[in-house]
Amino acid sequence: MRELIAAFSCLDGERLLDRLARAAAAVGGTSCAGFVWVDALGTRARPVHVHVPPGDPLRVRRWLSESGVLKELAVSRAAVRLPRDAAVGEPGFLAVAVPVVARERLFVWVAGREFG
C-alpha cells in the first residue's frame, strides 16, 4: 500500500499507469493488465496502457487490437468478461469501469486466465 501511495504522488503519468496496471494484474492473478479509454459517445475505445510480460507470450497486445473487445468496451456500461480459450488464442479477459467523474470512461482490465 505504501508503494501505491508513493506512486500516486509521482508526476510521471506513464510510470503511475504501469504501477497501477501491475497492481491490477497482481490482484487479478495474471501477468497482463492495462487501461482502455472510451470516448464520451461510446463510439471509440483505445488502449492507453498495456502491461504484459516480455515477449507477450499470450499475444494480448495483438488480441486487443484484433478481437473486437475494444468495440465491446466502447458500448458497454458494465463489466466485460470473456472466457479463456487457448486453442483459438482467447486469453481470458475481465474489464471493469474505473469510477471517475468524466464524460469519457476508463476501464481497467486483466487477461490471462479464466474469470468465472
PDB file of C-alpha atoms in Angstrom:
ATOM      1  CA  MET A   1       0.000   0.000   0.000  1.00  0.00           C
ATOM      2  CA  ARG A   2       2.855   2.365   0.786  1.00  0.00           C
ATOM      3  CA  GLU A   3       4.283   1.748  -2.665  1.00  0.00           C
ATOM      4  CA  LEU A   4       0.959   2.665  -4.288  1.00  0.00           C
ATOM      5  CA  ILE A   5       0.666   5.830  -2.205  1.00  0.00           C
ATOM      6  CA  ALA A   6       4.181   6.793  -3.230  1.00  0.00           C
ATOM      7  CA  ALA A   7       3.273   6.055  -6.853  1.00  0.00           C
ATOM      8  CA  PHE A   8       0.216   8.300  -6.687  1.00  0.00           C
ATOM      9  CA  SER A   9       2.401  11.195  -5.641  1.00  0.00           C
ATOM     10  CA  CYS A  10       4.783  10.900  -8.595  1.00  0.00           C
ATOM     11  CA  LEU A  11       4.469  13.230 -11.566  1.00  0.00           C
ATOM     12  CA  ASP A  12       5.342  10.639 -14.196  1.00  0.00           C
ATOM     13  CA  GLY A  13       1.946   9.576 -15.563  1.00  0.00           C
ATOM     14  CA  GLU A  14       3.247   6.628 -17.586  1.00  0.00           C
ATOM     15  CA  ARG A  15       5.059   5.202 -14.564  1.00  0.00           C
ATOM     16  CA  LEU A  16       1.925   5.607 -12.463  1.00  0.00           C
ATOM     17  CA  LEU A  17      -0.203   3.795 -15.076  1.00  0.00           C
ATOM     18  CA  ASP A  18       2.340   0.984 -15.197  1.00  0.00           C
ATOM     19  CA  ARG A  19       2.297   0.565 -11.413  1.00  0.00           C
ATOM     20  CA  LEU A  20      -1.500   0.572 -11.350  1.00  0.00           C
ATOM     21  CA  ALA A  21      -1.602  -1.994 -14.171  1.00  0.00           C
ATOM     22  CA  ARG A  22       0.891  -4.198 -12.319  1.00  0.00           C
ATOM     23  CA  ALA A  23      -1.253  -3.926  -9.178  1.00  0.00           C
ATOM     24  CA  ALA A  24      -4.360  -4.895 -11.178  1.00  0.00           C
ATOM     25  CA  ALA A  25      -2.515  -7.895 -12.629  1.00  0.00           C
ATOM     26  CA  ALA A  26      -1.415  -8.994  -9.154  1.00  0.00           C
ATOM     27  CA  VAL A  27      -4.936  -8.637  -7.750  1.00  0.00           C
ATOM     28  CA  GLY A  28      -6.373 -10.488 -10.762  1.00  0.00           C
ATOM     29  CA  GLY A  29      -3.811 -13.287 -10.508  1.00  0.00           C
ATOM     30  CA  THR A  30      -2.469 -12.655 -14.019  1.00  0.00           C
ATOM     31  CA  SER A  31       0.565 -11.174 -15.698  1.00  0.00           C
ATOM     32  CA  CYS A  32      -1.346  -8.967 -18.161  1.00  0.00           C
ATOM     33  CA  ALA A  33      -3.331  -5.826 -17.394  1.00  0.00           C
ATOM     34  CA  GLY A  34      -3.949  -2.323 -18.590  1.00  0.00           C
ATOM     35  CA  PHE A  35      -6.345   0.508 -19.225  1.00  0.00           C
ATOM     36  CA  VAL A  36      -8.721   1.284 -22.086  1.00  0.00           C
ATOM     37  CA  TRP A  37     -10.182   4.751 -22.690  1.00  0.00           C
ATOM     38  CA  VAL A  38     -13.685   5.081 -24.169  1.00  0.00           C
ATOM     39  CA  ASP A  39     -14.912   8.348 -25.678  1.00  0.00           C
ATOM     40  CA  ALA A  40     -17.963  10.159 -24.306  1.00  0.00           C
ATOM     41  CA  LEU A  41     -20.246   8.926 -27.116  1.00  0.00           C
ATOM     42  CA  GLY A  42     -19.225   5.303 -26.683  1.00  0.00           C
ATOM     43  CA  THR A  43     -18.062   5.040 -30.290  1.00  0.00           C
ATOM     44  CA  ARG A  44     -14.311   4.647 -29.841  1.00  0.00           C
ATOM     45  CA  ALA A  45     -12.080   2.768 -27.446  1.00  0.00           C
ATOM     46  CA  ARG A  46      -8.310   2.570 -27.376  1.00  0.00           C
ATOM     47  CA  PRO A  47      -5.716   1.098 -25.060  1.00  0.00           C
ATOM     48  CA  VAL A  48      -3.934   3.798 -23.068  1.00  0.00           C
ATOM     49  CA  HIS A  49      -1.604   1.404 -21.269  1.00  0.00           C
ATOM     50  CA  VAL A  50      -0.801  -2.295 -21.736  1.00  0.00           C
ATOM     51  CA  HIS A  51       1.356  -4.271 -19.311  1.00  0.00           C
ATOM     52  CA  VAL A  52       2.419  -7.738 -20.483  1.00  0.00           C
ATOM     53  CA  PRO A  53       5.416  -9.972 -19.743  1.00  0.00           C
ATOM     54  CA  PRO A  54       8.448  -9.673 -22.039  1.00  0.00           C
ATOM     55  CA  GLY A  55       7.691 -11.180 -25.429  1.00  0.00           C
ATOM     56  CA  ASP A  56       3.922 -11.061 -24.785  1.00  0.00           C
ATOM     57  CA  PRO A  57       3.561 -14.889 -24.694  1.00  0.00           C
ATOM     58  CA  LEU A  58      -0.258 -14.747 -24.706  1.00  0.00           C
ATOM     59  CA  ARG A  59      -0.219 -12.203 -27.568  1.00  0.00           C
ATOM     60  CA  VAL A  60      -2.519  -9.932 -25.599  1.00  0.00           C
ATOM     61  CA  ARG A  61      -1.487  -6.777 -27.484  1.00  0.00           C
ATOM     62  CA  ARG A  62      -2.440  -8.349 -30.805  1.00  0.00           C
ATOM     63  CA  TRP A  63      -5.618  -9.839 -29.336  1.00  0.00           C
ATOM     64  CA  LEU A  64      -6.708  -6.419 -28.010  1.00  0.00           C
ATOM     65  CA  SER A  65      -6.412  -4.852 -31.444  1.00  0.00           C
ATOM     66  CA  GLU A  66      -7.895  -7.723 -33.496  1.00  0.00           C
ATOM     67  CA  SER A  67     -10.521  -9.414 -31.317  1.00  0.00           C
ATOM     68  CA  GLY A  68     -13.304  -6.838 -31.223  1.00  0.00           C
ATOM     69  CA  VAL A  69     -13.016  -6.432 -27.455  1.00  0.00           C
ATOM     70  CA  LEU A  70     -12.377  -2.698 -27.855  1.00  0.00           C
ATOM     71  CA  LYS A  71     -15.705  -2.318 -29.683  1.00  0.00           C
ATOM     72  CA  GLU A  72     -17.391  -4.271 -26.916  1.00  0.00           C
ATOM     73  CA  LEU A  73     -15.869  -1.996 -24.273  1.00  0.00           C
ATOM     74  CA  ALA A  74     -16.954   1.081 -26.239  1.00  0.00           C
ATOM     75  CA  VAL A  75     -20.633   0.158 -25.945  1.00  0.00           C
ATOM     76  CA  SER A  76     -20.527  -1.484 -22.521  1.00  0.00           C
ATOM     77  CA  ARG A  77     -21.745   0.154 -19.336  1.00  0.00           C
ATOM     78  CA  ALA A  78     -20.976  -2.900 -17.194  1.00  0.00           C
ATOM     79  CA  ALA A  79     -18.086  -5.270 -16.566  1.00  0.00           C
ATOM     80  CA  VAL A  80     -16.943  -7.295 -19.577  1.00  0.00           C
ATOM     81  CA  ARG A  81     -15.910 -10.900 -19.001  1.00  0.00           C
ATOM     82  CA  LEU A  82     -14.715 -13.131 -21.838  1.00  0.00           C
ATOM     83  CA  PRO A  83     -13.841 -16.817 -21.384  1.00  0.00           C
ATOM     84  CA  ARG A  84     -10.390 -18.234 -21.949  1.00  0.00           C
ATOM     85  CA  ASP A  85      -9.915 -20.496 -24.975  1.00  0.00           C
ATOM     86  CA  ALA A  86      -6.214 -21.077 -25.562  1.00  0.00           C
ATOM     87  CA  ALA A  87      -6.914 -23.183 -28.672  1.00  0.00           C
ATOM     88  CA  VAL A  88      -8.093 -20.097 -30.567  1.00  0.00           C
ATOM     89  CA  GLY A  89      -5.903 -17.542 -28.787  1.00  0.00           C
ATOM     90  CA  GLU A  90      -8.508 -16.138 -26.380  1.00  0.00           C
ATOM     91  CA  PRO A  91      -6.552 -15.253 -23.213  1.00  0.00           C
ATOM     92  CA  GLY A  92      -9.487 -14.830 -20.823  1.00  0.00           C
ATOM     93  CA  PHE A  93     -10.420 -11.231 -20.081  1.00  0.00           C
ATOM     94  CA  LEU A  94     -12.086  -9.160 -17.387  1.00  0.00           C
ATOM     95  CA  ALA A  95     -12.622  -5.389 -17.562  1.00  0.00           C
ATOM     96  CA  VAL A  96     -14.442  -3.066 -15.192  1.00  0.00           C
ATOM     97  CA  ALA A  97     -15.091   0.647 -15.437  1.00  0.00           C
ATOM     98  CA  VAL A  98     -12.989   2.887 -13.231  1.00  0.00           C
ATOM     99  CA  PRO A  99     -15.260   5.264 -11.321  1.00  0.00           C
ATOM    100  CA  VAL A 100     -14.193   8.714 -12.499  1.00  0.00           C
ATOM    101  CA  VAL A 101     -16.118  11.943 -12.819  1.00  0.00           C
ATOM    102  CA  ALA A 102     -15.883  12.494 -16.559  1.00  0.00           C
ATOM    103  CA  ARG A 103     -17.934  12.012 -19.672  1.00  0.00           C
ATOM    104  CA  GLU A 104     -15.393   9.588 -21.042  1.00  0.00           C
ATOM    105  CA  ARG A 105     -14.987   6.174 -19.455  1.00  0.00           C
ATOM    106  CA  LEU A 106     -11.883   4.311 -18.401  1.00  0.00           C
ATOM    107  CA  PHE A 107     -11.739   0.540 -18.000  1.00  0.00           C
ATOM    108  CA  VAL A 108      -9.094  -1.355 -16.074  1.00  0.00           C
ATOM    109  CA  TRP A 109      -8.612  -4.866 -17.447  1.00  0.00           C
ATOM    110  CA  VAL A 110      -6.746  -8.068 -16.675  1.00  0.00           C
ATOM    111  CA  ALA A 111      -6.169 -11.011 -19.000  1.00  0.00           C
ATOM    112  CA  GLY A 112      -4.526 -14.402 -18.978  1.00  0.00           C
ATOM    113  CA  ARG A 113      -6.776 -16.788 -17.077  1.00  0.00           C
ATOM    114  CA  GLU A 114     -10.367 -17.945 -16.698  1.00  0.00           C
ATOM    115  CA  PHE A 115     -12.554 -15.474 -14.827  1.00  0.00           C
ATOM    116  CA  GLY A 116     -15.532 -17.490 -13.658  1.00  0.00           C
TER     117      GLY A 116
END
